[in-house]
mmCIF file of C-alpha atoms in Angstrom:
data_model
loop_
_atom_site.group_PDB
_atom_site.id
_atom_site.type_symbol
_atom_site.label_atom_id
_atom_site.label_comp_id
_atom_site.label_asym_id
_atom_site.label_seq_id
_atom_site.Cartn_x
_atom_site.Cartn_y
_atom_site.Cartn_z
ATOM 1 C CA MET A 1 13.724 -10.842 -10.888
ATOM 2 C CA HIS A 2 15.346 -7.466 -10.943
ATOM 3 C CA ARG A 3 19.264 -7.924 -11.069
ATOM 4 C CA VAL A 4 21.541 -5.481 -9.140
ATOM 5 C CA GLY A 5 25.242 -5.142 -9.487
ATOM 6 C CA VAL A 6 27.357 -3.320 -6.909
ATOM 7 C CA LEU A 7 30.713 -2.140 -8.043
ATOM 8 C CA ALA A 8 33.291 -2.284 -5.260
ATOM 9 C CA LEU A 9 36.270 0.025 -5.960
ATOM 10 C CA ASP A 10 39.544 0.038 -4.130
ATOM 11 C CA GLY A 11 38.994 2.040 -0.733
ATOM 12 C CA VAL A 12 35.311 1.133 -0.752
ATOM 13 C CA VAL A 13 33.656 1.925 2.605
ATOM 14 C CA PRO A 14 31.955 -1.255 4.005
ATOM 15 C CA PHE A 15 29.061 0.168 5.431
ATOM 16 C CA GLU A 16 27.749 1.754 2.113
ATOM 17 C CA LEU A 17 28.948 -1.386 0.158
ATOM 18 C CA GLY A 18 26.635 -3.572 2.073
ATOM 19 C CA ILE A 19 23.500 -1.427 1.913
ATOM 20 C CA PRO A 20 22.124 -2.435 -1.515
ATOM 21 C CA ALA A 21 22.300 -6.156 -0.559
ATOM 22 C CA ARG A 22 20.681 -5.646 2.925
ATOM 23 C CA ILE A 23 17.805 -3.629 1.622
ATOM 24 C CA PHE A 24 17.112 -5.250 -1.747
ATOM 25 C CA ASN A 25 17.475 -8.842 -0.603
ATOM 26 C CA ALA A 26 15.031 -8.051 2.247
ATOM 27 C CA ALA A 27 12.435 -7.208 -0.503
ATOM 28 C CA HIS A 28 9.853 -10.188 -1.205
ATOM 29 C CA ASP A 29 6.488 -10.428 -2.953
ATOM 30 C CA GLY A 30 3.409 -11.646 -1.502
ATOM 31 C CA ASP A 31 4.433 -15.322 -1.794
ATOM 32 C CA GLY A 32 7.644 -14.776 0.023
ATOM 33 C CA ASN A 33 9.734 -14.690 -3.395
ATOM 34 C CA PRO A 34 12.735 -12.251 -3.671
ATOM 35 C CA LEU A 35 12.187 -9.511 -5.782
ATOM 36 C CA TYR A 36 15.911 -8.488 -6.425
ATOM 37 C CA SER A 37 19.086 -10.548 -6.660
ATOM 38 C CA VAL A 38 22.322 -8.462 -5.726
ATOM 39 C CA THR A 39 25.772 -9.347 -6.877
ATOM 40 C CA THR A 40 29.038 -7.524 -6.171
ATOM 41 C CA CYS A 41 31.880 -7.198 -8.319
ATOM 42 C CA SER A 42 35.270 -5.567 -8.446
ATOM 43 C CA LEU A 43 36.947 -4.215 -11.825
ATOM 44 C CA ASP A 44 39.087 -7.388 -12.305
ATOM 45 C CA GLY A 45 37.356 -9.740 -10.064
ATOM 46 C CA GLY A 46 40.014 -9.875 -7.535
ATOM 47 C CA PRO A 47 39.961 -8.799 -3.735
ATOM 48 C CA VAL A 48 39.273 -5.191 -3.109
ATOM 49 C CA ARG A 49 40.982 -3.110 -0.365
ATOM 50 C CA ALA A 50 38.289 -1.733 1.928
ATOM 51 C CA GLU A 51 38.555 1.583 3.641
ATOM 52 C CA ALA A 52 38.792 -0.480 6.865
ATOM 53 C CA ASP A 53 41.703 -2.860 7.828
ATOM 54 C CA TYR A 54 40.616 -5.809 5.606
ATOM 55 C CA ASP A 55 40.340 -6.976 2.019
ATOM 56 C CA LEU A 56 37.052 -8.130 0.353
ATOM 57 C CA ALA A 57 36.796 -11.072 -1.839
ATOM 58 C CA VAL A 58 34.320 -10.898 -4.782
ATOM 59 C CA SER A 59 33.286 -13.538 -7.335
ATOM 60 C CA GLN A 60 32.597 -11.386 -10.317
ATOM 61 C CA ASP A 61 34.466 -8.849 -12.590
ATOM 62 C CA ALA A 62 33.092 -5.590 -13.955
ATOM 63 C CA SER A 63 31.690 -7.352 -17.012
ATOM 64 C CA LEU A 64 28.649 -8.091 -14.731
ATOM 65 C CA LEU A 65 27.620 -4.419 -14.998
ATOM 66 C CA ALA A 66 26.680 -4.916 -18.712
ATOM 67 C CA THR A 67 24.127 -7.679 -17.655
ATOM 68 C CA VAL A 68 22.164 -6.207 -14.712
ATOM 69 C CA ASP A 69 19.202 -3.845 -14.643
ATOM 70 C CA THR A 70 20.582 -1.552 -11.714
ATOM 71 C CA VAL A 71 24.166 -0.669 -11.161
ATOM 72 C CA VAL A 72 25.195 0.772 -7.643
ATOM 73 C CA VAL A 73 28.435 2.501 -7.171
ATOM 74 C CA PRO A 74 29.160 2.859 -3.409
ATOM 75 C CA PRO A 75 31.708 5.433 -2.082
ATOM 76 C CA SER A 76 35.494 4.861 -1.926
ATOM 77 C CA HIS A 77 38.097 6.718 -0.022
ATOM 78 C CA ARG A 78 40.576 6.057 -2.804
ATOM 79 C CA LEU A 79 39.178 7.843 -5.860
ATOM 80 C CA GLY A 80 42.349 9.227 -6.768
ATOM 81 C CA PRO A 81 42.313 10.699 -10.242
ATOM 82 C CA ILE A 82 38.570 10.719 -10.139
ATOM 83 C CA ARG A 83 38.323 13.059 -7.307
ATOM 84 C CA ALA A 84 41.477 14.889 -8.044
ATOM 85 C CA GLU A 85 41.192 15.619 -11.654
ATOM 86 C CA GLY A 86 37.608 14.352 -12.703
ATOM 87 C CA ARG A 87 39.287 11.628 -14.806
ATOM 88 C CA LEU A 88 38.219 7.956 -14.962
ATOM 89 C CA PRO A 89 41.028 5.278 -15.053
ATOM 90 C CA GLY A 90 40.758 3.179 -18.111
ATOM 91 C CA PRO A 91 39.326 0.076 -16.674
ATOM 92 C CA LEU A 92 36.669 1.891 -14.983
ATOM 93 C CA ARG A 93 35.861 3.971 -17.937
ATOM 94 C CA ASP A 94 35.422 1.002 -20.028
ATOM 95 C CA ALA A 95 33.264 -0.795 -17.582
ATOM 96 C CA LEU A 96 30.742 2.020 -17.201
ATOM 97 C CA ALA A 97 30.773 2.492 -21.053
ATOM 98 C CA ALA A 98 29.729 -1.280 -21.358
ATOM 99 C CA ILE A 99 26.483 -0.581 -19.208
ATOM 100 C CA ARG A 100 23.423 -1.133 -21.469
ATOM 101 C CA PRO A 101 21.030 1.774 -22.256
ATOM 102 C CA GLY A 102 18.155 2.091 -20.040
ATOM 103 C CA THR A 103 20.060 0.468 -17.036
ATOM 104 C CA ARG A 104 19.402 2.353 -13.672
ATOM 105 C CA ILE A 105 22.597 3.668 -12.277
ATOM 106 C CA VAL A 106 22.841 4.658 -8.598
ATOM 107 C CA ALA A 107 25.593 6.330 -6.643
ATOM 108 C CA ILE A 108 25.808 6.518 -2.781
ATOM 109 C CA CYS A 109 27.830 9.385 -1.384
ATOM 110 C CA THR A 110 31.260 10.076 -3.031
ATOM 111 C CA GLY A 111 30.089 7.281 -5.677
ATOM 112 C CA THR A 112 28.496 10.480 -7.309
ATOM 113 C CA TYR A 113 32.226 11.395 -8.397
ATOM 114 C CA VAL A 114 32.349 8.463 -10.644
ATOM 115 C CA LEU A 115 29.134 9.292 -12.471
ATOM 116 C CA ALA A 116 30.194 12.751 -12.700
ATOM 117 C CA ALA A 117 33.467 11.757 -14.169
ATOM 118 C CA ALA A 118 31.790 9.479 -16.634
ATOM 119 C CA GLY A 119 29.555 12.412 -18.124
ATOM 120 C CA LEU A 120 26.497 10.892 -16.745
ATOM 121 C CA LEU A 121 25.422 14.034 -14.732
ATOM 122 C CA ASP A 122 25.910 16.684 -17.279
ATOM 123 C CA GLY A 123 22.988 19.046 -17.024
ATOM 124 C CA ARG A 124 21.299 16.725 -14.423
ATOM 125 C CA PRO A 125 20.426 17.069 -10.507
ATOM 126 C CA ALA A 126 22.327 15.094 -8.190
ATOM 127 C CA THR A 127 23.635 15.058 -4.495
ATOM 128 C CA THR A 128 26.388 13.877 -2.477
ATOM 129 C CA HIS A 129 27.823 13.995 1.153
ATOM 130 C CA TRP A 130 27.553 17.712 2.043
ATOM 131 C CA ARG A 131 31.390 17.910 2.928
ATOM 132 C CA GLU A 132 31.875 17.217 -0.772
ATOM 133 C CA ALA A 133 29.148 18.949 -2.565
ATOM 134 C CA SER A 134 30.951 22.178 -3.263
ATOM 135 C CA ARG A 135 34.028 20.598 -4.519
ATOM 136 C CA LEU A 136 31.920 18.321 -6.733
ATOM 137 C CA GLN A 137 29.964 21.187 -8.113
ATOM 138 C CA ARG A 138 33.138 23.175 -8.867
ATOM 139 C CA MET A 139 34.747 20.179 -10.599
ATOM 140 C CA PHE A 140 31.627 19.357 -12.737
ATOM 141 C CA THR A 141 30.047 22.697 -13.488
ATOM 142 C CA THR A 142 27.270 21.358 -15.855
ATOM 143 C CA ALA A 143 25.995 19.090 -13.051
ATOM 144 C CA ARG A 144 23.348 20.537 -10.762
ATOM 145 C CA ILE A 145 24.405 19.403 -7.063
ATOM 146 C CA ASP A 146 22.049 19.892 -4.243
ATOM 147 C CA PRO A 147 23.857 19.807 -0.970
ATOM 148 C CA ASP A 148 20.666 19.776 1.089
ATOM 149 C CA VAL A 149 18.733 16.660 0.053
ATOM 150 C CA LEU A 150 19.149 13.144 1.115
ATOM 151 C CA TYR A 151 18.905 11.800 -2.319
ATOM 152 C CA VAL A 152 17.989 12.755 -5.806
ATOM 153 C CA ASP A 153 15.870 10.589 -8.088
ATOM 154 C CA ASP A 154 16.357 11.717 -11.616
ATOM 155 C CA GLY A 155 14.780 8.718 -13.368
ATOM 156 C CA ASP A 156 17.508 6.457 -14.557
ATOM 157 C CA ILE A 157 20.268 8.228 -12.542
ATOM 158 C CA LEU A 158 19.744 8.305 -8.738
ATOM 159 C CA THR A 159 22.358 9.689 -6.050
ATOM 160 C CA SER A 160 22.441 10.023 -2.379
ATOM 161 C CA ALA A 161 24.025 11.858 0.484
ATOM 162 C CA GLY A 162 26.468 10.175 2.630
ATOM 163 C CA VAL A 163 26.349 7.079 4.880
ATOM 164 C CA ALA A 164 22.856 6.269 6.069
ATOM 165 C CA ALA A 165 21.275 8.233 3.133
ATOM 166 C CA GLY A 166 22.137 5.291 1.112
ATOM 167 C CA VAL A 167 19.601 3.321 2.987
ATOM 168 C CA ASP A 168 16.934 6.091 2.470
ATOM 169 C CA LEU A 169 17.772 5.894 -1.305
ATOM 170 C CA CYS A 170 17.512 2.121 -1.621
ATOM 171 C CA LEU A 171 14.228 2.134 0.256
ATOM 172 C CA HIS A 172 13.083 4.808 -2.181
ATOM 173 C CA ILE A 173 13.914 2.455 -4.957
ATOM 174 C CA VAL A 174 11.903 -0.297 -3.443
ATOM 175 C CA ARG A 175 9.091 1.937 -3.055
ATOM 176 C CA ARG A 176 9.280 3.219 -6.528
ATOM 177 C CA ASP A 177 9.557 -0.409 -7.975
ATOM 178 C CA HIS A 178 6.955 -2.131 -5.616
ATOM 179 C CA GLY A 179 5.080 0.387 -3.608
ATOM 180 C CA SER A 180 5.055 1.373 -0.085
ATOM 181 C CA ARG A 181 3.614 -1.916 1.476
ATOM 182 C CA VAL A 182 6.921 -3.801 0.369
ATOM 183 C CA ALA A 183 9.080 -0.805 1.176
ATOM 184 C CA ASN A 184 7.647 -0.576 4.617
ATOM 185 C CA GLU A 185 8.253 -4.326 5.195
ATOM 186 C CA VAL A 186 11.711 -4.121 4.204
ATOM 187 C CA ALA A 187 12.287 -1.036 6.700
ATOM 188 C CA ARG A 188 10.705 -3.065 9.535
ATOM 189 C CA SER A 189 12.851 -6.067 8.565
ATOM 190 C CA CYS A 190 16.089 -3.877 8.636
ATOM 191 C CA VAL A 191 15.052 -1.891 11.934
ATOM 192 C CA VAL A 192 15.183 1.521 10.044
ATOM 193 C CA PRO A 193 12.523 4.053 9.366
ATOM 194 C CA PRO A 194 10.634 3.790 5.915
ATOM 195 C CA TRP A 195 11.618 7.418 5.281
ATOM 196 C CA ARG A 196 13.313 10.280 6.992
ATOM 197 C CA ASP A 197 11.982 13.681 6.900
ATOM 198 C CA GLY A 198 13.914 16.730 5.639
ATOM 199 C CA GLY A 199 17.366 16.557 4.162
ATOM 200 C CA GLN A 200 21.194 16.901 4.883
ATOM 201 C CA ALA A 201 20.653 20.416 6.252
ATOM 202 C CA GLN A 202 19.353 19.137 9.565
ATOM 203 C CA TYR A 203 22.794 17.432 9.893
ATOM 204 C CA ILE A 204 24.905 20.238 8.798
ATOM 205 C CA GLN A 205 23.454 23.348 10.610
ATOM 206 C CA ARG A 206 22.702 21.942 13.920
ATOM 207 C CA PRO A 207 23.465 18.237 14.605
ATOM 208 C CA VAL A 208 22.061 18.299 18.169
ATOM 209 C CA PRO A 209 19.309 20.768 18.959
ATOM 210 C CA ASP A 210 19.486 22.479 22.199
ATOM 211 C CA PRO A 211 18.243 20.106 24.895
ATOM 212 C CA SER A 212 16.805 22.899 26.928
ATOM 213 C CA ALA A 213 14.481 23.871 24.109
ATOM 214 C CA GLY A 214 11.104 22.135 23.528
ATOM 215 C CA GLY A 215 11.002 19.972 20.539
ATOM 216 C CA THR A 216 8.527 19.795 17.819
ATOM 217 C CA ALA A 217 8.389 16.003 17.598
ATOM 218 C CA PRO A 218 5.282 15.529 19.846
ATOM 219 C CA THR A 219 3.449 18.043 17.597
ATOM 220 C CA ARG A 220 4.511 16.150 14.478
ATOM 221 C CA ALA A 221 3.040 13.018 16.007
ATOM 222 C CA TRP A 222 -0.091 14.908 16.775
ATOM 223 C CA ALA A 223 -0.280 16.120 13.261
ATOM 224 C CA VAL A 224 0.245 12.760 11.402
ATOM 225 C CA GLN A 225 -2.883 11.601 13.306
ATOM 226 C CA ARG A 226 -5.032 14.581 12.018
ATOM 227 C CA LEU A 227 -3.759 14.826 8.360
ATOM 228 C CA ALA A 228 -7.353 14.965 6.978
ATOM 229 C CA GLU A 229 -7.942 18.137 9.042
ATOM 230 C CA PRO A 230 -7.077 21.620 7.715
ATOM 231 C CA LEU A 231 -3.918 22.013 9.862
ATOM 232 C CA THR A 232 -2.469 25.562 9.822
ATOM 233 C CA LEU A 233 0.989 26.658 10.948
ATOM 234 C CA SER A 234 -0.873 28.584 13.714
ATOM 235 C CA ASP A 235 -2.643 25.205 14.730
ATOM 236 C CA LEU A 236 0.888 23.388 14.864
ATOM 237 C CA ALA A 237 2.599 26.269 16.796
ATOM 238 C CA ALA A 238 -0.424 26.483 19.305
ATOM 239 C CA HIS A 239 -0.101 22.617 19.837
ATOM 240 C CA ALA A 240 3.777 23.096 20.720
ATOM 241 C CA ASN A 241 3.113 26.105 22.882
ATOM 242 C CA MET A 242 5.329 28.208 20.850
ATOM 243 C CA SER A 243 5.025 31.446 18.674
ATOM 244 C CA VAL A 244 4.579 30.691 15.059
ATOM 245 C CA ARG A 245 8.132 32.221 14.500
ATOM 246 C CA THR A 246 9.760 30.100 16.978
ATOM 247 C CA PHE A 247 7.916 27.048 15.971
ATOM 248 C CA SER A 248 9.070 27.554 12.361
ATOM 249 C CA ARG A 249 12.643 28.022 13.135
ATOM 250 C CA ARG A 250 12.796 24.900 15.568
ATOM 251 C CA PHE A 251 10.894 22.737 13.176
ATOM 252 C CA ARG A 252 13.392 23.649 10.356
ATOM 253 C CA GLU A 253 16.314 22.934 12.663
ATOM 254 C CA GLU A 254 15.012 19.477 13.823
ATOM 255 C CA VAL A 255 13.485 18.203 10.397
ATOM 256 C CA GLY A 256 15.454 20.169 7.765
ATOM 257 C CA THR A 257 12.289 21.403 5.955
ATOM 258 C CA SER A 258 9.376 23.814 6.633
ATOM 259 C CA PRO A 259 6.242 22.724 8.385
ATOM 260 C CA GLY A 260 4.204 23.171 5.199
ATOM 261 C CA GLN A 261 6.660 21.027 3.289
ATOM 262 C CA TRP A 262 6.618 18.468 5.764
ATOM 263 C CA LEU A 263 2.751 18.275 5.943
ATOM 264 C CA THR A 264 2.402 17.897 2.205
ATOM 265 C CA ARG A 265 4.988 14.918 2.368
ATOM 266 C CA GLN A 266 3.054 13.316 5.137
ATOM 267 C CA ARG A 267 -0.162 13.594 3.076
ATOM 268 C CA VAL A 268 1.405 12.439 -0.237
ATOM 269 C CA ASP A 269 2.631 9.317 1.544
ATOM 270 C CA LEU A 270 -0.800 8.669 3.209
ATOM 271 C CA ALA A 271 -2.394 9.216 -0.190
ATOM 272 C CA ARG A 272 -0.092 6.579 -1.879
ATOM 273 C CA HIS A 273 -0.886 4.326 1.036
ATOM 274 C CA PHE A 274 -4.729 4.668 0.207
ATOM 275 C CA LEU A 275 -4.187 4.374 -3.575
ATOM 276 C CA GLU A 276 -2.413 1.128 -3.087
ATOM 277 C CA THR A 277 -4.573 -0.617 -0.418
ATOM 278 C CA THR A 278 -8.018 0.691 -0.967
ATOM 279 C CA ASP A 279 -10.455 1.009 -3.910
ATOM 280 C CA TRP A 280 -11.738 4.312 -2.653
ATOM 281 C CA PRO A 281 -12.529 7.063 -5.554
ATOM 282 C CA ILE A 282 -9.808 9.736 -6.025
ATOM 283 C CA ASP A 283 -11.879 12.412 -4.332
ATOM 284 C CA VAL A 284 -12.295 10.153 -1.185
ATOM 285 C CA VAL A 285 -8.479 9.534 -1.120
ATOM 286 C CA ALA A 286 -7.918 13.174 -1.549
ATOM 287 C CA HIS A 287 -10.332 13.973 1.529
ATOM 288 C CA ARG A 288 -8.878 11.341 3.700
ATOM 289 C CA ALA A 289 -5.259 12.422 2.889
ATOM 290 C CA GLY A 290 -6.104 16.095 3.664
ATOM 291 C CA PHE A 291 -5.891 17.408 0.152
ATOM 292 C CA GLY A 292 -9.467 18.416 0.061
ATOM 293 C CA THR A 293 -10.156 17.709 -3.688
ATOM 294 C CA GLY A 294 -9.146 15.238 -6.371
ATOM 295 C CA THR A 295 -7.528 18.051 -8.206
ATOM 296 C CA SER A 296 -5.384 19.263 -5.426
ATOM 297 C CA LEU A 297 -4.306 15.654 -4.859
ATOM 298 C CA ARG A 298 -3.246 15.288 -8.633
ATOM 299 C CA GLN A 299 -1.176 18.545 -8.570
ATOM 300 C CA HIS A 300 0.686 17.279 -5.457
ATOM 301 C CA LEU A 301 1.093 13.730 -6.377
ATOM 302 C CA HIS A 302 2.457 14.764 -9.710
ATOM 303 C CA THR A 303 4.891 17.213 -8.243
ATOM 304 C CA ALA A 304 6.185 14.516 -5.679
ATOM 305 C CA ILE A 305 6.610 11.591 -7.981
ATOM 306 C CA GLY A 306 5.600 12.603 -11.346
ATOM 307 C CA VAL A 307 2.461 10.566 -12.032
ATOM 308 C CA SER A 308 -1.382 10.859 -11.623
ATOM 309 C CA PRO A 309 -3.307 9.088 -8.820
ATOM 310 C CA GLN A 310 -4.808 6.705 -11.532
ATOM 311 C CA ALA A 311 -1.493 5.969 -12.974
ATOM 312 C CA TYR A 312 0.055 5.276 -9.539
ATOM 313 C CA ARG A 313 -3.120 2.997 -8.627
ATOM 314 C CA ARG A 314 -2.634 1.079 -12.025
ATOM 315 C CA THR A 315 0.958 0.382 -11.055
ATOM 316 C CA PHE A 316 0.317 -0.915 -7.569
ATOM 317 C CA ARG A 317 -3.162 -1.909 -7.496
ATOM 318 C CA PRO A 318 -3.939 -2.786 -11.068
ATOM 319 C CA GLN A 319 -7.277 -4.644 -10.357
ATOM 320 C CA GLN A 320 -8.699 -1.403 -9.131
ATOM 321 C CA ALA A 321 -7.260 0.936 -11.686
ATOM 322 C CA ALA A 322 -10.685 2.034 -12.884
ATOM 323 C CA GLY A 323 -11.349 3.725 -9.529
#
């Protein structure tokens, strides 16, 4: 069983603190056995003052972090010298230094400050809440902060944007560990979407689209049912009864990405589903997912998740790996 340790700092935000336990504890294998165990700790094992009007009691101190497979740092509204000066207090510095090499480390929202102050983001991509992104980049100039995405997966270091983006990241981790079937079951159990399209830009630039304008959601639903077809931007715009220019603008406002990028994401996810659940040859998977050829599928899958179709199938459908 994969062990997850969640570090609650003073000022922790209760919503984000609860995300890892809620998502990971909902993940089970085919026999109903839990796939993760989640334990929350504080630096000294004592109560933690939450950002809300109550304290939180925990049963472990930060020595827990040296024993787990994944460490999660939720956000805090009392980061003090971490956010003000980029400096870790001694006890927190020691706790992070004791984490074993190879441990996966995850930060949600402003928890990214903790990782940056520990030197874990030097030269690496990361994200945080869009309101904090510019400040974080100024303080930690060697990190590569992307303010537009919902989360960043850089292998052993993963970071998310604010609030509900922590749900997106934890579901992504379940999907990475155990495939889309398990992640989708977790999402259904938690009554959340298995993934959200786009990034933070859709929430920054225009939180509420003009209600008088026609939306692109019906066209997205239409396209998802036709991913195997060679859909063009003109096809999508025609379905929405818009010009290509208007459709592209409204699509980006609503989804946070371009229609082409969105289509590729949908096709990659469909291909992953086929690789996990069928024994179809790679060329058939590519055709059914809308990539046309196995070569195109290999290129897009490697760009999206860094592995080949065969390697992905070996991980999530080992008995059919030879396909």
